[in-house]
Amino acid sequence: MADDPRNYIEQTQARAVAYEGKELSPDEMAKHFAKAEMDERVNILDQLDRDMSGGELNLNEAARLHGYVKALQGMHHTLRKVGR
């Protein structure tokens, strides 16, 4: 998946649709995100931040992505507080 141009959210949604038949909500995705180690979570959040600041998204895509990013950031901060 290193050559996959999709970001974490797009990859996770594609797997969810393939296995569960539906997309994940931001909270459901945050639960999957919690399984990653801290370094991986930081890298994912950094990449998503670059994607959002790139200016290539339309307003609807940016708003949708923002909801997911906020859920992932919240989970990351919660896990950091408990030492994970």
Coordinates of C-alpha atoms in Angstrom, one line a residue:
M1 CA 0.0 0.0 0.0
A2 CA 3.0 2.3 0.0
D3 CA 2.3 3.2 -3.6
D4 CA -1.4 3.8 -3.0
P5 CA -2.1 7.5 -3.6
R6 CA -5.1 7.5 -1.3
N7 CA -4.9 8.9 2.2
Y8 CA -5.7 7.0 5.4
I9 CA -9.4 8.0 5.4
E10 CA -9.9 6.9 1.7
Q11 CA -8.0 3.6 2.3
T12 CA -10.0 2.8 5.5
Q13 CA -13.3 3.7 3.8
A14 CA -12.5 1.4 0.8
R15 CA -11.7 -1.5 3.1
A16 CA -14.9 -0.8 5.2
V17 CA -17.1 -0.8 2.1
A18 CA -15.4 -4.0 0.8
Y19 CA -15.8 -5.9 4.1
E20 CA -18.8 -4.3 5.8
G21 CA -20.7 -2.9 2.8
K22 CA -20.9 0.6 4.2
E23 CA -18.6 3.6 5.0
L24 CA -17.5 4.2 8.6
S25 CA -18.6 7.2 10.6
P26 CA -15.9 9.5 12.0
D27 CA -16.3 7.8 15.5
E28 CA -16.0 4.3 13.9
M29 CA -12.9 5.3 12.0
A30 CA -11.4 6.7 15.2
K31 CA -11.8 3.3 16.9
H32 CA -9.9 1.7 14.0
F33 CA -7.3 4.5 14.2
A34 CA -6.8 3.8 18.0
K35 CA -5.2 0.4 17.1
A36 CA -2.2 2.1 15.5
E37 CA 0.9 2.9 17.4
M38 CA 1.6 6.5 18.3
D39 CA 4.3 7.2 15.6
E40 CA 1.9 5.8 12.9
R41 CA -0.9 8.0 14.2
V42 CA 1.3 11.1 14.1
N43 CA 2.4 10.3 10.5
I44 CA -1.3 9.8 9.5
L45 CA -2.4 13.1 11.0
D46 CA 0.6 14.9 9.4
Q47 CA -0.3 13.5 6.0
L48 CA -4.0 14.4 6.4
D49 CA -3.0 17.9 7.4
R50 CA -0.9 18.2 4.2
D51 CA -3.8 16.9 2.2
M52 CA -6.2 19.5 3.7
S53 CA -3.7 22.4 3.2
G54 CA -2.9 21.5 -0.3
G55 CA -5.9 23.4 -1.7
E56 CA -6.9 20.6 -4.1
L57 CA -10.2 19.8 -2.3
N58 CA -13.6 21.3 -3.1
L59 CA -15.6 22.6 -0.2
N60 CA -17.7 19.5 0.3
E61 CA -14.6 17.2 0.3
A62 CA -12.8 19.5 2.7
A63 CA -15.8 19.6 5.1
R64 CA -16.2 15.8 5.1
L65 CA -12.4 15.3 5.6
H66 CA -12.4 17.8 8.4
G67 CA -15.0 15.8 10.4
Y68 CA -12.9 12.7 10.1
V69 CA -9.7 14.5 11.0
K70 CA -11.2 16.0 14.1
A71 CA -12.4 12.6 15.3
L72 CA -8.9 11.1 14.6
Q73 CA -7.2 14.0 16.4
G74 CA -9.5 13.6 19.4
M75 CA -8.7 9.9 19.6
H76 CA -5.0 10.6 19.3
H77 CA -5.1 13.1 22.2
T78 CA -7.1 10.8 24.3
L79 CA -4.6 8.0 23.8
R80 CA -1.7 10.3 24.5
K81 CA -3.3 11.3 27.9
V82 CA -3.4 7.6 28.9
G83 CA 0.2 7.0 27.8
R84 CA -0.5 5.3 24.4

